[in-house]
Amino acid sequence: MGTRLNPYINFGDQARAAMEFYREVLGGTLTFSTFGEYGMDASPEADKIMHSQLESPGGLTLMGADTPAGMPPHQVGNNISVCLSGEDVEELSGYFAKLAVGGTVGVPLEKQVWGDHFGMVTDRFGINWMVNIAGTSSR
């Protein structure tokens, strides 16, 4: 397998709900590890997510975690975007539509000056997404 680019998102204390939402959007297998499973079982953070990983059937990977004590406070949208790109119009349009549920569309998914269809949406967890559908200039 070649090198992959994996976005990793800290969610404050919403990692489980956020990652389950993304599994609904993207499909695939989702795994969780809690702080309690790794030696912090007596901690108030024992049930929080230390690491989660979503692997979609199409080869997408998304990782996330809760923000543990001692780390800088969680700030929604602190310069993170996740980009989905490819040529499958139906698949990518579907992802965009699902991400927009409960969120805010910043740029509608439509043809752009470079010839592709592109859109931006902030989902209900405050995460910024970009969707680019390549090769759609004639569609």
PDB file of C-alpha atoms in Angstrom:
ATOM      1  CA  MET A   1       0.000   0.000   0.000  1.00  0.00           C
ATOM      2  CA  GLY A   2       1.269   3.486  -0.851  1.00  0.00           C
ATOM      3  CA  THR A   3       1.475   6.511   1.384  1.00  0.00           C
ATOM      4  CA  ARG A   4      -1.887   7.807   2.631  1.00  0.00           C
ATOM      5  CA  LEU A   5      -2.956  11.209   3.837  1.00  0.00           C
ATOM      6  CA  ASN A   6      -5.081  10.744   6.948  1.00  0.00           C
ATOM      7  CA  PRO A   7      -6.871  13.668   8.542  1.00  0.00           C
ATOM      8  CA  TYR A   8      -6.827  13.456  12.328  1.00  0.00           C
ATOM      9  CA  ILE A   9      -9.417  15.472  14.167  1.00  0.00           C
ATOM     10  CA  ASN A  10      -9.683  16.309  17.864  1.00  0.00           C
ATOM     11  CA  PHE A  11     -13.287  16.667  18.974  1.00  0.00           C
ATOM     12  CA  GLY A  12     -13.124  17.863  22.572  1.00  0.00           C
ATOM     13  CA  ASP A  13     -15.425  15.257  24.070  1.00  0.00           C
ATOM     14  CA  GLN A  14     -17.537  14.325  21.008  1.00  0.00           C
ATOM     15  CA  ALA A  15     -15.227  11.887  19.205  1.00  0.00           C
ATOM     16  CA  ARG A  16     -17.519   8.863  19.493  1.00  0.00           C
ATOM     17  CA  ALA A  17     -20.611  10.689  18.162  1.00  0.00           C
ATOM     18  CA  ALA A  18     -18.627  12.424  15.418  1.00  0.00           C
ATOM     19  CA  MET A  19     -16.889   9.280  14.190  1.00  0.00           C
ATOM     20  CA  GLU A  20     -20.164   7.313  14.216  1.00  0.00           C
ATOM     21  CA  PHE A  21     -21.698  10.099  12.109  1.00  0.00           C
ATOM     22  CA  TYR A  22     -18.827   9.878   9.605  1.00  0.00           C
ATOM     23  CA  ARG A  23     -19.280   6.102   9.425  1.00  0.00           C
ATOM     24  CA  GLU A  24     -22.935   6.756   8.472  1.00  0.00           C
ATOM     25  CA  VAL A  25     -21.754   9.157   5.758  1.00  0.00           C
ATOM     26  CA  LEU A  26     -18.785   7.192   4.371  1.00  0.00           C
ATOM     27  CA  GLY A  27     -19.544   3.603   5.392  1.00  0.00           C
ATOM     28  CA  GLY A  28     -16.833   1.216   6.500  1.00  0.00           C
ATOM     29  CA  THR A  29     -15.263  -0.155   9.644  1.00  0.00           C
ATOM     30  CA  LEU A  30     -14.850   1.979  12.753  1.00  0.00           C
ATOM     31  CA  THR A  31     -12.626   1.129  15.713  1.00  0.00           C
ATOM     32  CA  PHE A  32     -12.301   2.910  19.056  1.00  0.00           C
ATOM     33  CA  SER A  33      -9.702   2.813  21.818  1.00  0.00           C
ATOM     34  CA  THR A  34     -10.455   4.584  25.090  1.00  0.00           C
ATOM     35  CA  PHE A  35      -8.029   6.146  27.544  1.00  0.00           C
ATOM     36  CA  GLY A  36      -9.198   3.538  30.054  1.00  0.00           C
ATOM     37  CA  GLU A  37      -7.966   0.710  27.824  1.00  0.00           C
ATOM     38  CA  TYR A  38      -4.475   2.197  27.925  1.00  0.00           C
ATOM     39  CA  GLY A  39      -3.766   2.594  31.627  1.00  0.00           C
ATOM     40  CA  MET A  40      -6.085   5.447  32.585  1.00  0.00           C
ATOM     41  CA  ASP A  41      -8.968   3.268  33.795  1.00  0.00           C
ATOM     42  CA  ALA A  42      -9.282   5.172  37.118  1.00  0.00           C
ATOM     43  CA  SER A  43      -9.216   8.556  35.368  1.00  0.00           C
ATOM     44  CA  PRO A  44     -12.307  10.703  34.718  1.00  0.00           C
ATOM     45  CA  GLU A  45     -11.268  10.399  31.048  1.00  0.00           C
ATOM     46  CA  ALA A  46     -11.386   6.587  31.054  1.00  0.00           C
ATOM     47  CA  ASP A  47     -14.382   6.417  28.695  1.00  0.00           C
ATOM     48  CA  LYS A  48     -13.156   9.162  26.352  1.00  0.00           C
ATOM     49  CA  ILE A  49     -11.740   8.210  22.963  1.00  0.00           C
ATOM     50  CA  MET A  50      -7.942   8.086  22.838  1.00  0.00           C
ATOM     51  CA  HIS A  51      -7.935   6.994  19.190  1.00  0.00           C
ATOM     52  CA  SER A  52     -10.511   6.095  16.586  1.00  0.00           C
ATOM     53  CA  GLN A  53     -10.091   5.053  12.997  1.00  0.00           C
ATOM     54  CA  LEU A  54     -12.592   4.766  10.181  1.00  0.00           C
ATOM     55  CA  GLU A  55     -11.669   2.765   7.064  1.00  0.00           C
ATOM     56  CA  SER A  56     -14.220   3.089   4.267  1.00  0.00           C
ATOM     57  CA  PRO A  57     -14.811   0.487   1.559  1.00  0.00           C
ATOM     58  CA  GLY A  58     -13.441   2.975  -0.999  1.00  0.00           C
ATOM     59  CA  GLY A  59     -10.093   3.333   0.802  1.00  0.00           C
ATOM     60  CA  LEU A  60     -10.750   6.537   2.765  1.00  0.00           C
ATOM     61  CA  THR A  61      -9.240   6.784   6.257  1.00  0.00           C
ATOM     62  CA  LEU A  62     -10.293   9.210   8.984  1.00  0.00           C
ATOM     63  CA  MET A  63      -8.879   9.307  12.513  1.00  0.00           C
ATOM     64  CA  GLY A  64     -10.119  11.156  15.572  1.00  0.00           C
ATOM     65  CA  ALA A  65      -9.878  11.510  19.336  1.00  0.00           C
ATOM     66  CA  ASP A  66     -11.212  13.380  22.315  1.00  0.00           C
ATOM     67  CA  THR A  67      -8.972  16.113  23.712  1.00  0.00           C
ATOM     68  CA  PRO A  68      -7.375  14.856  26.949  1.00  0.00           C
ATOM     69  CA  ALA A  69      -6.725  17.010  30.018  1.00  0.00           C
ATOM     70  CA  GLY A  70      -3.423  18.835  29.819  1.00  0.00           C
ATOM     71  CA  MET A  71      -3.775  19.551  26.108  1.00  0.00           C
ATOM     72  CA  PRO A  72      -4.760  22.969  24.741  1.00  0.00           C
ATOM     73  CA  PRO A  73      -8.528  23.435  24.854  1.00  0.00           C
ATOM     74  CA  HIS A  74     -10.531  22.177  21.897  1.00  0.00           C
ATOM     75  CA  GLN A  75     -11.452  24.878  19.355  1.00  0.00           C
ATOM     76  CA  VAL A  76     -13.986  23.953  16.683  1.00  0.00           C
ATOM     77  CA  GLY A  77     -12.728  24.633  13.168  1.00  0.00           C
ATOM     78  CA  ASN A  78      -9.195  25.578  14.140  1.00  0.00           C
ATOM     79  CA  ASN A  79      -7.867  25.542  10.583  1.00  0.00           C
ATOM     80  CA  ILE A  80      -8.733  21.981   9.684  1.00  0.00           C
ATOM     81  CA  SER A  81     -10.390  20.899   6.488  1.00  0.00           C
ATOM     82  CA  VAL A  82     -10.941  17.449   5.126  1.00  0.00           C
ATOM     83  CA  CYS A  83     -10.944  17.095   1.358  1.00  0.00           C
ATOM     84  CA  LEU A  84     -12.776  14.384  -0.553  1.00  0.00           C
ATOM     85  CA  SER A  85     -11.823  14.259  -4.206  1.00  0.00           C
ATOM     86  CA  GLY A  86     -12.230  11.938  -7.140  1.00  0.00           C
ATOM     87  CA  GLU A  87     -14.288  11.332 -10.264  1.00  0.00           C
ATOM     88  CA  ASP A  88     -17.366   9.444  -9.006  1.00  0.00           C
ATOM     89  CA  VAL A  89     -20.128  12.059  -9.266  1.00  0.00           C
ATOM     90  CA  GLU A  90     -22.799   9.998  -7.498  1.00  0.00           C
ATOM     91  CA  GLU A  91     -20.583   8.968  -4.587  1.00  0.00           C
ATOM     92  CA  LEU A  92     -19.046  12.401  -3.969  1.00  0.00           C
ATOM     93  CA  SER A  93     -22.340  14.254  -4.401  1.00  0.00           C
ATOM     94  CA  GLY A  94     -23.868  11.848  -1.885  1.00  0.00           C
ATOM     95  CA  TYR A  95     -21.122  12.519   0.657  1.00  0.00           C
ATOM     96  CA  PHE A  96     -21.618  16.270   0.236  1.00  0.00           C
ATOM     97  CA  ALA A  97     -25.369  15.997   0.745  1.00  0.00           C
ATOM     98  CA  LYS A  98     -25.005  13.840   3.865  1.00  0.00           C
ATOM     99  CA  LEU A  99     -22.358  16.121   5.381  1.00  0.00           C
ATOM    100  CA  ALA A 100     -24.641  19.122   4.842  1.00  0.00           C
ATOM    101  CA  VAL A 101     -27.424  17.611   6.993  1.00  0.00           C
ATOM    102  CA  GLY A 102     -27.431  19.726  10.140  1.00  0.00           C
ATOM    103  CA  GLY A 103     -24.469  21.710   8.836  1.00  0.00           C
ATOM    104  CA  THR A 104     -23.845  24.822   6.756  1.00  0.00           C
ATOM    105  CA  VAL A 105     -23.010  24.902   3.052  1.00  0.00           C
ATOM    106  CA  GLY A 106     -20.338  27.556   2.464  1.00  0.00           C
ATOM    107  CA  VAL A 107     -19.921  26.912  -1.272  1.00  0.00           C
ATOM    108  CA  PRO A 108     -22.611  24.941  -3.116  1.00  0.00           C
ATOM    109  CA  LEU A 109     -21.395  21.863  -4.983  1.00  0.00           C
ATOM    110  CA  GLU A 110     -21.320  23.258  -8.527  1.00  0.00           C
ATOM    111  CA  LYS A 111     -19.056  23.776 -11.523  1.00  0.00           C
ATOM    112  CA  GLN A 112     -16.094  26.051 -10.807  1.00  0.00           C
ATOM    113  CA  VAL A 113     -13.802  28.085 -13.045  1.00  0.00           C
ATOM    114  CA  TRP A 114     -11.237  25.261 -13.186  1.00  0.00           C
ATOM    115  CA  GLY A 115     -13.831  22.935 -14.719  1.00  0.00           C
ATOM    116  CA  ASP A 116     -14.487  20.615 -11.776  1.00  0.00           C
ATOM    117  CA  HIS A 117     -17.477  20.591  -9.484  1.00  0.00           C
ATOM    118  CA  PHE A 118     -16.484  21.812  -6.027  1.00  0.00           C
ATOM    119  CA  GLY A 119     -18.258  22.624  -2.783  1.00  0.00           C
ATOM    120  CA  MET A 120     -17.519  23.421   0.826  1.00  0.00           C
ATOM    121  CA  VAL A 121     -19.613  22.493   3.840  1.00  0.00           C
ATOM    122  CA  THR A 122     -19.183  22.797   7.594  1.00  0.00           C
ATOM    123  CA  ASP A 123     -20.801  19.742   9.168  1.00  0.00           C
ATOM    124  CA  ARG A 124     -22.827  19.669  12.373  1.00  0.00           C
ATOM    125  CA  PHE A 125     -19.640  19.105  14.408  1.00  0.00           C
ATOM    126  CA  GLY A 126     -17.977  22.271  13.056  1.00  0.00           C
ATOM    127  CA  ILE A 127     -15.584  20.447  10.731  1.00  0.00           C
ATOM    128  CA  ASN A 128     -14.878  22.058   7.356  1.00  0.00           C
ATOM    129  CA  TRP A 129     -15.084  19.761   4.312  1.00  0.00           C
ATOM    130  CA  MET A 130     -14.193  20.342   0.657  1.00  0.00           C
ATOM    131  CA  VAL A 131     -15.539  18.109  -2.112  1.00  0.00           C
ATOM    132  CA  ASN A 132     -13.975  18.214  -5.575  1.00  0.00           C
ATOM    133  CA  ILE A 133     -15.340  16.107  -8.431  1.00  0.00           C
ATOM    134  CA  ALA A 134     -12.706  16.011 -11.182  1.00  0.00           C
ATOM    135  CA  GLY A 135     -13.454  15.707 -14.847  1.00  0.00           C
ATOM    136  CA  THR A 136     -17.034  16.908 -14.648  1.00  0.00           C
ATOM    137  CA  SER A 137     -16.676  19.806 -17.118  1.00  0.00           C
ATOM    138  CA  SER A 138     -18.857  18.063 -19.710  1.00  0.00           C
ATOM    139  CA  ARG A 139     -21.458  16.657 -17.257  1.00  0.00           C
TER     140      ARG A 139
END
